[in-house]
Structures are given as structure tokens and as C-alpha cells.
mmCIF file with all atom_site columns, C-alpha atoms in Angstrom:
data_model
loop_
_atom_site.group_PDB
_atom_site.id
_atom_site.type_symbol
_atom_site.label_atom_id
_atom_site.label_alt_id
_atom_site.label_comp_id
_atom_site.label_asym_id
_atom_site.label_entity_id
_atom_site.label_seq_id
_atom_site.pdbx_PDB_ins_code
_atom_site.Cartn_x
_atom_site.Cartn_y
_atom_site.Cartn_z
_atom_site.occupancy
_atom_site.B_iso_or_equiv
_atom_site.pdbx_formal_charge
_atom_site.auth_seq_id
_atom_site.auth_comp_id
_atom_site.auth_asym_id
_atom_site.auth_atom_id
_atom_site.pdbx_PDB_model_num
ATOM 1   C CA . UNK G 1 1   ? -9.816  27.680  22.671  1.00 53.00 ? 3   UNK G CA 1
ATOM 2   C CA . UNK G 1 2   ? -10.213 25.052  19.821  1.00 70.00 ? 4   UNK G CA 1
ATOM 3   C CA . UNK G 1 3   ? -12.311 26.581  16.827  1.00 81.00 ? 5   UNK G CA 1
ATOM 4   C CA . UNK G 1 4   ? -15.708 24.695  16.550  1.00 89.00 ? 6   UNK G CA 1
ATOM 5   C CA . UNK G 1 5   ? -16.015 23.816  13.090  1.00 94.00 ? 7   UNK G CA 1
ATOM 6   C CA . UNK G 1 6   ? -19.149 23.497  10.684  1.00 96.00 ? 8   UNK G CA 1
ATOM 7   C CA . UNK G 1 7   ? -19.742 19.552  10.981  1.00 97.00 ? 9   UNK G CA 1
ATOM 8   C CA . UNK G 1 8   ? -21.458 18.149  7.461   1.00 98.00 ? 10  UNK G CA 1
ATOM 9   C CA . UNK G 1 9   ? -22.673 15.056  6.618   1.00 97.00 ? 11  UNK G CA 1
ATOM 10  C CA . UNK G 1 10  ? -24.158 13.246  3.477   1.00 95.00 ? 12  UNK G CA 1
ATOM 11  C CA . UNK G 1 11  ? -24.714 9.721   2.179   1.00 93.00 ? 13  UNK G CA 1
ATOM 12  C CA . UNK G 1 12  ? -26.707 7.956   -0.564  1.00 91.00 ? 14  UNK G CA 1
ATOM 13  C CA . UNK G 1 13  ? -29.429 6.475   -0.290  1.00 89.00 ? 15  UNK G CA 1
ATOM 14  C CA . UNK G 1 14  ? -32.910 4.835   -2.422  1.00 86.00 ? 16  UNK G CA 1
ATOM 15  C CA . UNK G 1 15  ? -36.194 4.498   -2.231  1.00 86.00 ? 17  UNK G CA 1
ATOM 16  C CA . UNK G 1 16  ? -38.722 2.285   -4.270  1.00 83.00 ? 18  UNK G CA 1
ATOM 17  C CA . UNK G 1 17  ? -41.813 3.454   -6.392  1.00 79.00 ? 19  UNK G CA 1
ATOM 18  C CA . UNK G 1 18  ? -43.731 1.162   -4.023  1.00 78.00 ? 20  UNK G CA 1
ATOM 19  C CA . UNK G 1 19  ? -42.568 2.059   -0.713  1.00 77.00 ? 21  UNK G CA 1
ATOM 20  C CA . UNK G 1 20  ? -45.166 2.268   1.308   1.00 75.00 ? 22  UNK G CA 1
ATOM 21  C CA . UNK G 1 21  ? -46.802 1.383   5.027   1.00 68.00 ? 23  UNK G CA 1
ATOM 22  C CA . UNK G 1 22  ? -48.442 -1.784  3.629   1.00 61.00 ? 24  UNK G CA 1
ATOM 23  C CA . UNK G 1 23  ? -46.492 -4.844  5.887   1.00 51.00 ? 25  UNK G CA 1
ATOM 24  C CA . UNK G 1 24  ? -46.473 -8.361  5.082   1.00 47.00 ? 26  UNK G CA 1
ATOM 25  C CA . UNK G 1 25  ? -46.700 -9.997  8.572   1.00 47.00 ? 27  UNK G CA 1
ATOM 26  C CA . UNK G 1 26  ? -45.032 -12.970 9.212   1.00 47.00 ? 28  UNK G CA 1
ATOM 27  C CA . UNK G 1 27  ? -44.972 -15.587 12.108  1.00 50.00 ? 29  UNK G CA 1
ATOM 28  C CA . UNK G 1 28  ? -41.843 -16.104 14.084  1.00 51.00 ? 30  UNK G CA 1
ATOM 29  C CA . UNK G 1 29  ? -41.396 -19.469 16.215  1.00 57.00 ? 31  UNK G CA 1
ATOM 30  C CA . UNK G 1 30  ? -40.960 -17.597 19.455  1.00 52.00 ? 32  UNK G CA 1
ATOM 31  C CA . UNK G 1 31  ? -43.331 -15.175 19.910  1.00 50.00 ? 33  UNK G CA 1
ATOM 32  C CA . UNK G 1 32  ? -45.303 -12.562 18.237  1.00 48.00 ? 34  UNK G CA 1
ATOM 33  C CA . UNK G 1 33  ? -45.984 -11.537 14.377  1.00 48.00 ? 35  UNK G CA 1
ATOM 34  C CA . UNK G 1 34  ? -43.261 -9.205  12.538  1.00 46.00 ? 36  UNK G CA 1
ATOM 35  C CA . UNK G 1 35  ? -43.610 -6.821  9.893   1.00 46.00 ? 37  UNK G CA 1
ATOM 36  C CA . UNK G 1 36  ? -41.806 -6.514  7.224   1.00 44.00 ? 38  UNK G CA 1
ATOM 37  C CA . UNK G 1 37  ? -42.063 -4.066  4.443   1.00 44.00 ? 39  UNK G CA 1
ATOM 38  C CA . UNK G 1 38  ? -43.357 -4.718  1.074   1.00 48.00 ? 40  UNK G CA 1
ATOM 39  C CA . UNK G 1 39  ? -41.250 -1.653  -1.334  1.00 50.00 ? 41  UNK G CA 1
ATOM 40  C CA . UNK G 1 40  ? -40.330 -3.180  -4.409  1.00 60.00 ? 42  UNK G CA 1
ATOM 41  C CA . UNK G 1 41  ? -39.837 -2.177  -8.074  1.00 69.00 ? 43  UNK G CA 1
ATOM 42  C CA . UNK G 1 42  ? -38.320 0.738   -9.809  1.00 80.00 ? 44  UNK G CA 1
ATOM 43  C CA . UNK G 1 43  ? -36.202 2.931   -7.101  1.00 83.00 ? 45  UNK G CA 1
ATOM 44  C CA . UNK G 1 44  ? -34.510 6.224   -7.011  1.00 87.00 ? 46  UNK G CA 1
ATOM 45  C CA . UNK G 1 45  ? -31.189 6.592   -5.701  1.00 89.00 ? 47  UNK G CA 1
ATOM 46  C CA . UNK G 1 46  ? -30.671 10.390  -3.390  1.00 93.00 ? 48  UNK G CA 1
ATOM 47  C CA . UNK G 1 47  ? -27.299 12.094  -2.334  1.00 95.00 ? 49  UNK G CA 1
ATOM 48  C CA . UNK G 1 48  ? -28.115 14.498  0.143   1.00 97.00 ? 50  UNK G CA 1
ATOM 49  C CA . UNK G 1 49  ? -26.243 16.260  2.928   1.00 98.00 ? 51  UNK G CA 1
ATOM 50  C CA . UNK G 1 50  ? -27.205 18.270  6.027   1.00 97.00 ? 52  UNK G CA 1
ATOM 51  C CA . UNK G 1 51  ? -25.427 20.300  8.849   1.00 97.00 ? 53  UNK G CA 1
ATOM 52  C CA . UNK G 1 52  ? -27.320 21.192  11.858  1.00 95.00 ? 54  UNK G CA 1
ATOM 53  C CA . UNK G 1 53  ? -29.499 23.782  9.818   1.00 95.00 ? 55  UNK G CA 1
ATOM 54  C CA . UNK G 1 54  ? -30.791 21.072  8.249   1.00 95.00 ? 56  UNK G CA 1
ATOM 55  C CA . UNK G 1 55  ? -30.428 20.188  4.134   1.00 96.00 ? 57  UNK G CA 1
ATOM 56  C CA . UNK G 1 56  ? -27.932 21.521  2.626   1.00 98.00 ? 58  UNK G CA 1
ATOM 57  C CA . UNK G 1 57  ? -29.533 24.166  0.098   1.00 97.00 ? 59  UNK G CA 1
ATOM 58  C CA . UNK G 1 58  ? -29.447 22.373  -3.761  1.00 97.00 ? 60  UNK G CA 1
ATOM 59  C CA . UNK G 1 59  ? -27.658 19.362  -3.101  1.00 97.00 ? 61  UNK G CA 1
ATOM 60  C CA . UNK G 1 60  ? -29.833 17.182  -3.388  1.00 96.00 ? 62  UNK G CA 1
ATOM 61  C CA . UNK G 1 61  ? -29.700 14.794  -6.268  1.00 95.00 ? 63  UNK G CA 1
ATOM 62  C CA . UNK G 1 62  ? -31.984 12.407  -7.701  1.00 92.00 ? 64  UNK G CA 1
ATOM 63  C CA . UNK G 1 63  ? -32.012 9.742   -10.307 1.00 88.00 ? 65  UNK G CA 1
ATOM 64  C CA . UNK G 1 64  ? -33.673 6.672   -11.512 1.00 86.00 ? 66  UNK G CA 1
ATOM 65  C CA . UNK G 1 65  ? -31.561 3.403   -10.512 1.00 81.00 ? 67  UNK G CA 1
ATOM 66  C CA . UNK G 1 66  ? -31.031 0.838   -13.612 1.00 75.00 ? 68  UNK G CA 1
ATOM 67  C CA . UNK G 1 67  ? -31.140 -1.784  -10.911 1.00 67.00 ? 69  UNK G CA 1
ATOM 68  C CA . UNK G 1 68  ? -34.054 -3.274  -9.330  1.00 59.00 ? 70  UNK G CA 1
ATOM 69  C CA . UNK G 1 69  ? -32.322 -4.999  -6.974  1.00 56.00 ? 71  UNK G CA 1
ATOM 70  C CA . UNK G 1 70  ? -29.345 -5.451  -5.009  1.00 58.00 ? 72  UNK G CA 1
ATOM 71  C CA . UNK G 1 71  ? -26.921 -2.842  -3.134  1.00 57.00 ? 73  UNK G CA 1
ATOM 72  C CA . UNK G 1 72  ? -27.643 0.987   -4.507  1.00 53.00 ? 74  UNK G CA 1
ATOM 73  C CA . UNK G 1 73  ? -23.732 1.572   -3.589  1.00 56.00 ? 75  UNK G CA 1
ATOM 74  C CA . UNK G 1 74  ? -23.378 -0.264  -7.192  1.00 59.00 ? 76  UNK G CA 1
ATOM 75  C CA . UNK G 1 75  ? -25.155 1.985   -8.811  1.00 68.00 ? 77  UNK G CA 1
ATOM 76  C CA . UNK G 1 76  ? -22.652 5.266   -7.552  1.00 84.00 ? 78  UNK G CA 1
ATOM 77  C CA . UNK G 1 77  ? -19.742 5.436   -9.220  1.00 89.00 ? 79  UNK G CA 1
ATOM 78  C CA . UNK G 1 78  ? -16.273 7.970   -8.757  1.00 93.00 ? 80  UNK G CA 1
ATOM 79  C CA . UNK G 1 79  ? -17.236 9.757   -11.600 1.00 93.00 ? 81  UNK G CA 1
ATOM 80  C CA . UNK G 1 80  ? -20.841 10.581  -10.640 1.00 93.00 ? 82  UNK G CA 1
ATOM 81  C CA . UNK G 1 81  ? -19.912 11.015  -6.949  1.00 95.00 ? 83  UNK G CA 1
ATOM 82  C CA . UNK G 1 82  ? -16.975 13.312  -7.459  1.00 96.00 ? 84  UNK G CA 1
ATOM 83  C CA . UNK G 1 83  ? -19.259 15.559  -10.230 1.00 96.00 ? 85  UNK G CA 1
ATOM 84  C CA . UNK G 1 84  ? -21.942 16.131  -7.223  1.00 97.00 ? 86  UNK G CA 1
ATOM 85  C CA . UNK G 1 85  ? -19.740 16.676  -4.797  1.00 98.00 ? 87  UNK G CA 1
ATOM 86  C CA . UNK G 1 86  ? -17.567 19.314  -6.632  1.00 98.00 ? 88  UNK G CA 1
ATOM 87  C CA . UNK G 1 87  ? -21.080 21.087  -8.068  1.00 97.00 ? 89  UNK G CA 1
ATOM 88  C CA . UNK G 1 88  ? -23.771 20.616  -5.428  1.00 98.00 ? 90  UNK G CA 1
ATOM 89  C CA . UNK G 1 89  ? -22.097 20.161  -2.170  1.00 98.00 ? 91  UNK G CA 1
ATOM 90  C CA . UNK G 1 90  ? -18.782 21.993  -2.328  1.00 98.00 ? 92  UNK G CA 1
ATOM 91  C CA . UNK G 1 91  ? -20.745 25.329  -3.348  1.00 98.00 ? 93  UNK G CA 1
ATOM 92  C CA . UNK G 1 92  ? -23.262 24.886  -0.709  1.00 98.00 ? 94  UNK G CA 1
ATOM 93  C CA . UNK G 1 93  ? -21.851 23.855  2.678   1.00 98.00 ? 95  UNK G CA 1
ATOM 94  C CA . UNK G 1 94  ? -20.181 26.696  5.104   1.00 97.00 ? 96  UNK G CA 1
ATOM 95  C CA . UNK G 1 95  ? -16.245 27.595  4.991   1.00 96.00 ? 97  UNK G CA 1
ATOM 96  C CA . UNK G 1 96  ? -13.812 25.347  6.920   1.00 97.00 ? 98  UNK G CA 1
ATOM 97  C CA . UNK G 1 97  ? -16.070 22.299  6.906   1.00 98.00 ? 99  UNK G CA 1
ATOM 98  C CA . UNK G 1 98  ? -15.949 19.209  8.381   1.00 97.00 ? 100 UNK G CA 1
ATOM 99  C CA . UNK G 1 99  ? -17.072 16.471  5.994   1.00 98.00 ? 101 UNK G CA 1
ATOM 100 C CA . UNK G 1 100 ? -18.078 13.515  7.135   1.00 97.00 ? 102 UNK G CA 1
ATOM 101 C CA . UNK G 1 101 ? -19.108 10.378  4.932   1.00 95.00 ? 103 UNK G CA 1
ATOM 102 C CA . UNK G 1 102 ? -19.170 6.154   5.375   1.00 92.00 ? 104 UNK G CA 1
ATOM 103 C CA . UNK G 1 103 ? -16.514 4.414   3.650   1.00 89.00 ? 105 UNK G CA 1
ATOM 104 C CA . UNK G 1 104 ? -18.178 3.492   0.196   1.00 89.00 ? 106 UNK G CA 1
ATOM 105 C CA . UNK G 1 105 ? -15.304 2.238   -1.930  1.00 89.00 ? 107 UNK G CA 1
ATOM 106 C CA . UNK G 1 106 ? -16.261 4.969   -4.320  1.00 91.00 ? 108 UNK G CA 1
ATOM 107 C CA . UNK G 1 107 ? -15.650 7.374   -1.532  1.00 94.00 ? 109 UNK G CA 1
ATOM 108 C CA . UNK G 1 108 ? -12.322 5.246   -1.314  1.00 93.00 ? 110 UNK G CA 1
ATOM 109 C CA . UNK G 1 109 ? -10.545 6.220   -5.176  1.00 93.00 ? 111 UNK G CA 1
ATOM 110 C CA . UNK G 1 110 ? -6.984  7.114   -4.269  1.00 94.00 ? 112 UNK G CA 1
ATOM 111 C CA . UNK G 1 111 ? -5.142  9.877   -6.146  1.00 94.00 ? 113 UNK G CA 1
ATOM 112 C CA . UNK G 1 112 ? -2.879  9.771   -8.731  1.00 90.00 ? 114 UNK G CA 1
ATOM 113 C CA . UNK G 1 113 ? 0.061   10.550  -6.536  1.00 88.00 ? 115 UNK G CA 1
ATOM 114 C CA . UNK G 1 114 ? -0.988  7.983   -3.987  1.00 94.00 ? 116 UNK G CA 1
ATOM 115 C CA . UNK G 1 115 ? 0.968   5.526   -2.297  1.00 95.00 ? 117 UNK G CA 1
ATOM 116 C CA . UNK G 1 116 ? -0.860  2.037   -2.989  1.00 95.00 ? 118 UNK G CA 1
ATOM 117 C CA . UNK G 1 117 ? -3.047  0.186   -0.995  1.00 92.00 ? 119 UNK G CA 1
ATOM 118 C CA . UNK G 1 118 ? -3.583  -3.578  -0.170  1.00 90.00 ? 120 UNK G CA 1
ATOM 119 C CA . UNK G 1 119 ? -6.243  -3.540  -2.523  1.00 88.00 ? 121 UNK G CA 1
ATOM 120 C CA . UNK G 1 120 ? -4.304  -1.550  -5.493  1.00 91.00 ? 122 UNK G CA 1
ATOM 121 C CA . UNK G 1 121 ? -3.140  -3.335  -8.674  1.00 93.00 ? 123 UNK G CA 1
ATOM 122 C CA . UNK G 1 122 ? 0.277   -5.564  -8.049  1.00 93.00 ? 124 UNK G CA 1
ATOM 123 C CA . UNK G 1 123 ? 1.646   -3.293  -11.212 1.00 93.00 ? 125 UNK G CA 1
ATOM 124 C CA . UNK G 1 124 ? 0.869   -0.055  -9.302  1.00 94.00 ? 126 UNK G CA 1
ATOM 125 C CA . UNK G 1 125 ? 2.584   -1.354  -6.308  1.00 95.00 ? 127 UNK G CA 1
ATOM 126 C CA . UNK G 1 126 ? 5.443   -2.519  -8.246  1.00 94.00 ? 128 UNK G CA 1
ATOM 127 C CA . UNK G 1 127 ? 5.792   1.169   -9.923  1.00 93.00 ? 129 UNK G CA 1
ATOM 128 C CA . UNK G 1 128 ? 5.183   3.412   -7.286  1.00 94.00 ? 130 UNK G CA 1
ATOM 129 C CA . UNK G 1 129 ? 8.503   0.934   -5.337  1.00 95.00 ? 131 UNK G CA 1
ATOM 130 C CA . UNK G 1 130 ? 10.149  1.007   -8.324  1.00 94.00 ? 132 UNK G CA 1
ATOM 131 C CA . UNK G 1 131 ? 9.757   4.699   -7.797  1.00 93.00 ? 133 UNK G CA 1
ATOM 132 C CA . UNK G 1 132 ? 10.784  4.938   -4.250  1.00 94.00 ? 134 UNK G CA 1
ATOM 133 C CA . UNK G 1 133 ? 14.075  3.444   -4.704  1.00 94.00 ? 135 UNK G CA 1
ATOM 134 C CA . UNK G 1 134 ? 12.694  0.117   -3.626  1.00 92.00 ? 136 UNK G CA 1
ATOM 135 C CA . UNK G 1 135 ? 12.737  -2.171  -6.955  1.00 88.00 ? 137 UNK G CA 1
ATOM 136 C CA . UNK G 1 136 ? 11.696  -5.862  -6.713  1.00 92.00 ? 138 UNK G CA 1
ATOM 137 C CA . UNK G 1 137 ? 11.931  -9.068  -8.683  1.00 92.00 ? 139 UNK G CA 1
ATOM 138 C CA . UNK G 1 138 ? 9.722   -9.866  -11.647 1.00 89.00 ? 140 UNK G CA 1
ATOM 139 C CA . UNK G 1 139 ? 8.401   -13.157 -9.161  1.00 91.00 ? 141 UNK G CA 1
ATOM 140 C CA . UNK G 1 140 ? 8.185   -10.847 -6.148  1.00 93.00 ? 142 UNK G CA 1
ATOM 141 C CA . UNK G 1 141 ? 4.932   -11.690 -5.057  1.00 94.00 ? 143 UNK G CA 1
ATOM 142 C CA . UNK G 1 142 ? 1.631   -9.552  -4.310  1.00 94.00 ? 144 UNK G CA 1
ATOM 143 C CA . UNK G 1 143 ? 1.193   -10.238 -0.570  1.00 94.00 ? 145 UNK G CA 1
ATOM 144 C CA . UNK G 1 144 ? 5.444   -9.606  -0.448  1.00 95.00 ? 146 UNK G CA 1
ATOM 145 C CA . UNK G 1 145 ? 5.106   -6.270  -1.563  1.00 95.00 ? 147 UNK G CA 1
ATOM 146 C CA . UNK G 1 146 ? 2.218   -5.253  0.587   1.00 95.00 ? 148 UNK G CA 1
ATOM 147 C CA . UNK G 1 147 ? 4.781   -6.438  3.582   1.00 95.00 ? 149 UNK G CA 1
ATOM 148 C CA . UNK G 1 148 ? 7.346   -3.793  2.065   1.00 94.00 ? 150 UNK G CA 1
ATOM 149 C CA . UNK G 1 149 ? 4.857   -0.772  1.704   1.00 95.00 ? 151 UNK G CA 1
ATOM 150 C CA . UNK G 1 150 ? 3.374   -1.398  5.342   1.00 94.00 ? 152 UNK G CA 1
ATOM 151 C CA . UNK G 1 151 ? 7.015   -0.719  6.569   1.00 94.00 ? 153 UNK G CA 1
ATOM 152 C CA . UNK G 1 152 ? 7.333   1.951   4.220   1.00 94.00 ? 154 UNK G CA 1
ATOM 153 C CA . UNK G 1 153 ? 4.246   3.355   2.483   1.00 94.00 ? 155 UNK G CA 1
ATOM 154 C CA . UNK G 1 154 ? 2.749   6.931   3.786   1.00 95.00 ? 156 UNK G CA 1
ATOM 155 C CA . UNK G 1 155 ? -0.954  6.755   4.466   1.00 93.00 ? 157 UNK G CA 1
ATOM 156 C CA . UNK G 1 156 ? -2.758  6.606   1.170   1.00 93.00 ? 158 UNK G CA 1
ATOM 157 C CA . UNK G 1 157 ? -4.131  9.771   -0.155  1.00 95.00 ? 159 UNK G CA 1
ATOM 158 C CA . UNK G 1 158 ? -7.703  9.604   -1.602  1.00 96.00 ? 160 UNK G CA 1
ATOM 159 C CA . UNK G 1 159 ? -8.863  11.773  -4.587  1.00 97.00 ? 161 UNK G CA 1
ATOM 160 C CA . UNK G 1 160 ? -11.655 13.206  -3.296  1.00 97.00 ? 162 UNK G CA 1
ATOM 161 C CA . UNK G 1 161 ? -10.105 14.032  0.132   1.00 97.00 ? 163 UNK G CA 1
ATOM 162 C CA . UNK G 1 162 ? -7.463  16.347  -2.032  1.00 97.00 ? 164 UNK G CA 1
ATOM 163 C CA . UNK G 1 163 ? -10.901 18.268  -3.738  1.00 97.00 ? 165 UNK G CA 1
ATOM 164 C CA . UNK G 1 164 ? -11.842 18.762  -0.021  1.00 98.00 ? 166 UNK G CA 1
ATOM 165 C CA . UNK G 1 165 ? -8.705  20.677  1.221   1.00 97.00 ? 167 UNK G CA 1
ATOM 166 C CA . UNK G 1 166 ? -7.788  22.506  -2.368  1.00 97.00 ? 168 UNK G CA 1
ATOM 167 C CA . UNK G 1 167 ? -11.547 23.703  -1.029  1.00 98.00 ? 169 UNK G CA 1
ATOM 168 C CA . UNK G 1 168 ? -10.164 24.416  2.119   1.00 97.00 ? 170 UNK G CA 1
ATOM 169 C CA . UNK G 1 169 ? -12.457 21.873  3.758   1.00 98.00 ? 171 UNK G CA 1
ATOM 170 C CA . UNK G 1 170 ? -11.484 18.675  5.628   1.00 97.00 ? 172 UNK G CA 1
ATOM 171 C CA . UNK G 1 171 ? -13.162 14.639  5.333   1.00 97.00 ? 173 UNK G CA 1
ATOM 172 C CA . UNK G 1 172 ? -13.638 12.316  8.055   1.00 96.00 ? 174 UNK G CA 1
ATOM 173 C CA . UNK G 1 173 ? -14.411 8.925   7.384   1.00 95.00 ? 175 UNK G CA 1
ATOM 174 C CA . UNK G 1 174 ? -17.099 7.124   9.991   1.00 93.00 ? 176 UNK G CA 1
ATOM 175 C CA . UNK G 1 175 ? -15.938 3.494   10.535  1.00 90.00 ? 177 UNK G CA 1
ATOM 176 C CA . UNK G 1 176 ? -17.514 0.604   8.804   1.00 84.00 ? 178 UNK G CA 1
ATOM 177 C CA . UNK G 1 177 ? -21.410 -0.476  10.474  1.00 82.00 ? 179 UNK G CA 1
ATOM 178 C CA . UNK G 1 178 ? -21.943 2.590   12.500  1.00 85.00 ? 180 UNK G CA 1
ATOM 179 C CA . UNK G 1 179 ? -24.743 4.453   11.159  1.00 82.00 ? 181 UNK G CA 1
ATOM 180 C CA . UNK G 1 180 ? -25.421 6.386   14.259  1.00 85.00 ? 182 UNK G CA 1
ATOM 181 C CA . UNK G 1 181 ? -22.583 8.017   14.023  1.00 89.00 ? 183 UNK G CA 1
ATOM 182 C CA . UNK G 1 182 ? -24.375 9.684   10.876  1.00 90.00 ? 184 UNK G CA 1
ATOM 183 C CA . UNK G 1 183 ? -27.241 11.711  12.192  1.00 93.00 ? 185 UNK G CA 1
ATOM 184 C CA . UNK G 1 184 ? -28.685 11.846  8.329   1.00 94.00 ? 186 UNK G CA 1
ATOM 185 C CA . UNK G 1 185 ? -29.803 8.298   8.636   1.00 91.00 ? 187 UNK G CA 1
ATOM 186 C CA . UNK G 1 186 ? -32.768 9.710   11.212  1.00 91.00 ? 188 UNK G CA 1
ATOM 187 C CA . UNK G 1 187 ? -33.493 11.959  8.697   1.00 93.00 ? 189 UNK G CA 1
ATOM 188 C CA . UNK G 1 188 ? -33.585 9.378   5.667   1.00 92.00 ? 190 UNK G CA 1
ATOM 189 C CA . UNK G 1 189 ? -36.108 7.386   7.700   1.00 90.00 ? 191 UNK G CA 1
ATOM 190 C CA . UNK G 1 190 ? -38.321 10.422  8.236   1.00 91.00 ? 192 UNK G CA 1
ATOM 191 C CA . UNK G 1 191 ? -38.405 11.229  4.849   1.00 92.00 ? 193 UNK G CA 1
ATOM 192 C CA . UNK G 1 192 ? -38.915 7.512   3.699   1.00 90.00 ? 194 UNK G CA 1
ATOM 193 C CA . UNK G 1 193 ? -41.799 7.823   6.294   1.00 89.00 ? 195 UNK G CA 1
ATOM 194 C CA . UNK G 1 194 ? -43.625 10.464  5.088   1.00 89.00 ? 196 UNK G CA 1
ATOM 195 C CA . UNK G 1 195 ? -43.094 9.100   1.471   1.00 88.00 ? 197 UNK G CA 1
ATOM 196 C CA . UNK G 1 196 ? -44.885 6.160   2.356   1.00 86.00 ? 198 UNK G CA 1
ATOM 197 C CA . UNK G 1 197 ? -47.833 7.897   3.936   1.00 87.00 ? 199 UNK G CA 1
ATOM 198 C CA . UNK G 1 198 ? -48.717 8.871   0.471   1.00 84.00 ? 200 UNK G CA 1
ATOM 199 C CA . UNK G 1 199 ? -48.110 6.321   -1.631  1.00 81.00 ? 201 UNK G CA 1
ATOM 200 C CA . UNK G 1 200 ? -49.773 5.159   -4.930  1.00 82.00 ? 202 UNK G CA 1
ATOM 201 C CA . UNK G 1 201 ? -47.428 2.999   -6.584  1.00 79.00 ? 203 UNK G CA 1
ATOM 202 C CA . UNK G 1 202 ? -46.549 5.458   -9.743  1.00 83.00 ? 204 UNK G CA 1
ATOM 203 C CA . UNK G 1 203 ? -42.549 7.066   -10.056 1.00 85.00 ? 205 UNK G CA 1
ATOM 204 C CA . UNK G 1 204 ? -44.809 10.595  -10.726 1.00 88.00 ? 206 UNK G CA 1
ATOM 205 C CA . UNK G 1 205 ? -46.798 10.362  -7.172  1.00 87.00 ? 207 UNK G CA 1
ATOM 206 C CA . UNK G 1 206 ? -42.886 9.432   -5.715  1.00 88.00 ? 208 UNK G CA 1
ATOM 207 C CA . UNK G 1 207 ? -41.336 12.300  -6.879  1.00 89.00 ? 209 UNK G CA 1
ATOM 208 C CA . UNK G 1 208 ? -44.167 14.558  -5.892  1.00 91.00 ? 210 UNK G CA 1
ATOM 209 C CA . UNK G 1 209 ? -44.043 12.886  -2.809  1.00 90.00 ? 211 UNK G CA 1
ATOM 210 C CA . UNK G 1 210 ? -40.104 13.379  -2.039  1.00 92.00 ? 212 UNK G CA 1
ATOM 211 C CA . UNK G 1 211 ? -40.101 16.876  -2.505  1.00 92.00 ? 213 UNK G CA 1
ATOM 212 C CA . UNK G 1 212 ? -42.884 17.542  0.135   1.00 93.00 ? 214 UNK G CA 1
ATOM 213 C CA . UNK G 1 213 ? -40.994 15.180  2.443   1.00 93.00 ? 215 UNK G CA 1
ATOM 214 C CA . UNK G 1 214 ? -37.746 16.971  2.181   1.00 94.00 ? 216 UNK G CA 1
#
């Protein structure tokens, strides 16, 4: 019989110092009024994971965003991603885990030993040939090599997946657009929910707020 193994899963997230239940409504041509929410401002960025016990005990991490705007995956970097994951989730999460995580592109650093990618640097790719007994031309060009390593390049190894199994645990990456295949995105909107409930526009009153909803 096939061993059932401890399933874990964590992603980032924000939330805004004004999020709150407030809605702008807005006509549509066909039809009824929509909401849409009003959160703007300063925002917090969250790293979180859960199993099906629920959070995973102290790893949790929050921190102010220098951004006001745009995609929160800019403001996570390798560095700061690799730190929590080696001191807050690693320590936490049950033996012979399953880790499972979106595709962020700092989830995405390869290793030093890895064979390149399409999206590595055309010196890398030239090297790491170079290394495998497969030197090319100072004009080869970039979309010429990336024919020669699809024929011959091993899968590309990923720094963070080698932290995993030195750990003895194991990543799987969900596939681009497919947040229900992360069952922490139900429990981001609950929280967000219940942040909202009691909101009164102050960072303070937000991360009062977050703890009680967590």
C-alpha cells in the first residue's frame, strides 16, 4: 500500500491598511449593480502555510510592502523566500512532506549545478555546453542553443527544491492559474474577511486585526 504522505501548502499573499467591506458599486450595461472593493494604501505582504491541521505553527511572516501598488510577487525575492522557508517552515511542517507551492519565478531560482533553462543567461548556456562536451561558435545564437539543450539538457534542478530533499521533504509545483488546486486560498479569503469586519483604516488596528483572524 502506497504511504500517504503529509500534504503542505503555502503561498504569499497582502492585504491593505484599508481593506475593508465598504464597496464602490458600479453600473454594468447588462444588468444589475457590482461591487467592487475599495482596499487601498499601505499593505502587508504574509507567507503562510497550512496542512490539514490547519496553520502551520510559527510560520507565519509579516512585513510592510514598499509598494503601494502593483503585483506583491515583486516585492518577494530568493533571498527572503529561501530565509523563511529554511527557518519558519522547514522546522515546522511534519517529516516526509509534501510541499506544494504556485510557480512564482522566485520559487523558480535554479541551482548552481543546474542545467539551464530557456530563460537562463546565453553565457550560462554557453558554459554549462561548453561543459558537457558540446562547445559552440562565438555567433551560435540564443534560440540555437536552447534547440541543443532540449535534445540534451536534464530537467533543470531548482535551488530550493534541493533544501527540500537535503530536508528529506519533496516540492510539487501547481500549474500556472489554478488556485483551487491550493486549498490556502479559501483560507486567505476568510482571513481577509474577518480583517475587514473590523476595520479602521490604521496599520496598528490591521495588525491587531490579523492576528485574531488567523
Amino acid at each position: 500500500s502506497g504511504t500517504i504522505r503529509p500534504e503542505v501548502y503555502f503561498d504569499e499573499s497582502y492585504i491593505n491598511k484599508n481593506h475593508n467591506n465598504d464597496f464602490t458599486w458600479y453600473f454594468e450595461e447588462d444588468g444589475p449593480l457590482v461591487q467592487k472593493p475599495t482596499g487601498q494604501g499601505e499593505r502587508l505582504i504574509i507567507i503562510n502555510a497550512i496542512t490539514k491541521d490547519g496553520w502551520v505553527p510559527n510560520a507565519k511572516l509579516t512585513y510592510k510592502s514598499t509598494k503601494k501598488t502593483g503585483d506583491y510577487h515583486g516585492q518577494v525575492n530568493y533571498e527572503l523566500f529561501s530565509k523563511w522557508f529554511q527557518e519558519k517552515l522547514l522546522p515546522n511542517i511534519p517529516k516526509n512532506s509534501l510541499i506544494i507551492m504556485d510557480n512564482a519565478p522566485y520559487h523558480n531560482v535554479l541551482s548552481p549545478c543546474s542545467a539551464p533553462t530557456s530563460a537562463s543567461k546565453k553565457e550560462y548556456m554557453r558554459l554549462w555546453l561548453a561543459q558537457n562536451n558540446v562547445p559552440v561558435s562565438d555567433d551560435c545564437l540564443k534560440p540555437e542553443m536552447i534547440e541543443i539543450l532540449n535534445k540534451i539538457a536534464p530537467a533543470p534542478t531548482y535551488a530550493i527544491d534541493v533544501i527540500a530533499t537535503q530536508a528529506g521533504h519533496e516540492i510539487l509545483r501547481t500549474p500556472p492559474y489554478h488556485p483551487e488546486l491550493q486549498p490556502i486560498e479559501t483560507c486567505w479569503g476568510i482571513v481577509k474577511n474577518q480583517v475587514a469586519r473590523n476595520c479602521d483604516f490604521t496599520m496598528a488596528n490591521l495588525l491587531l486585526q490579523l492576528e485574531t483572524a488567523f
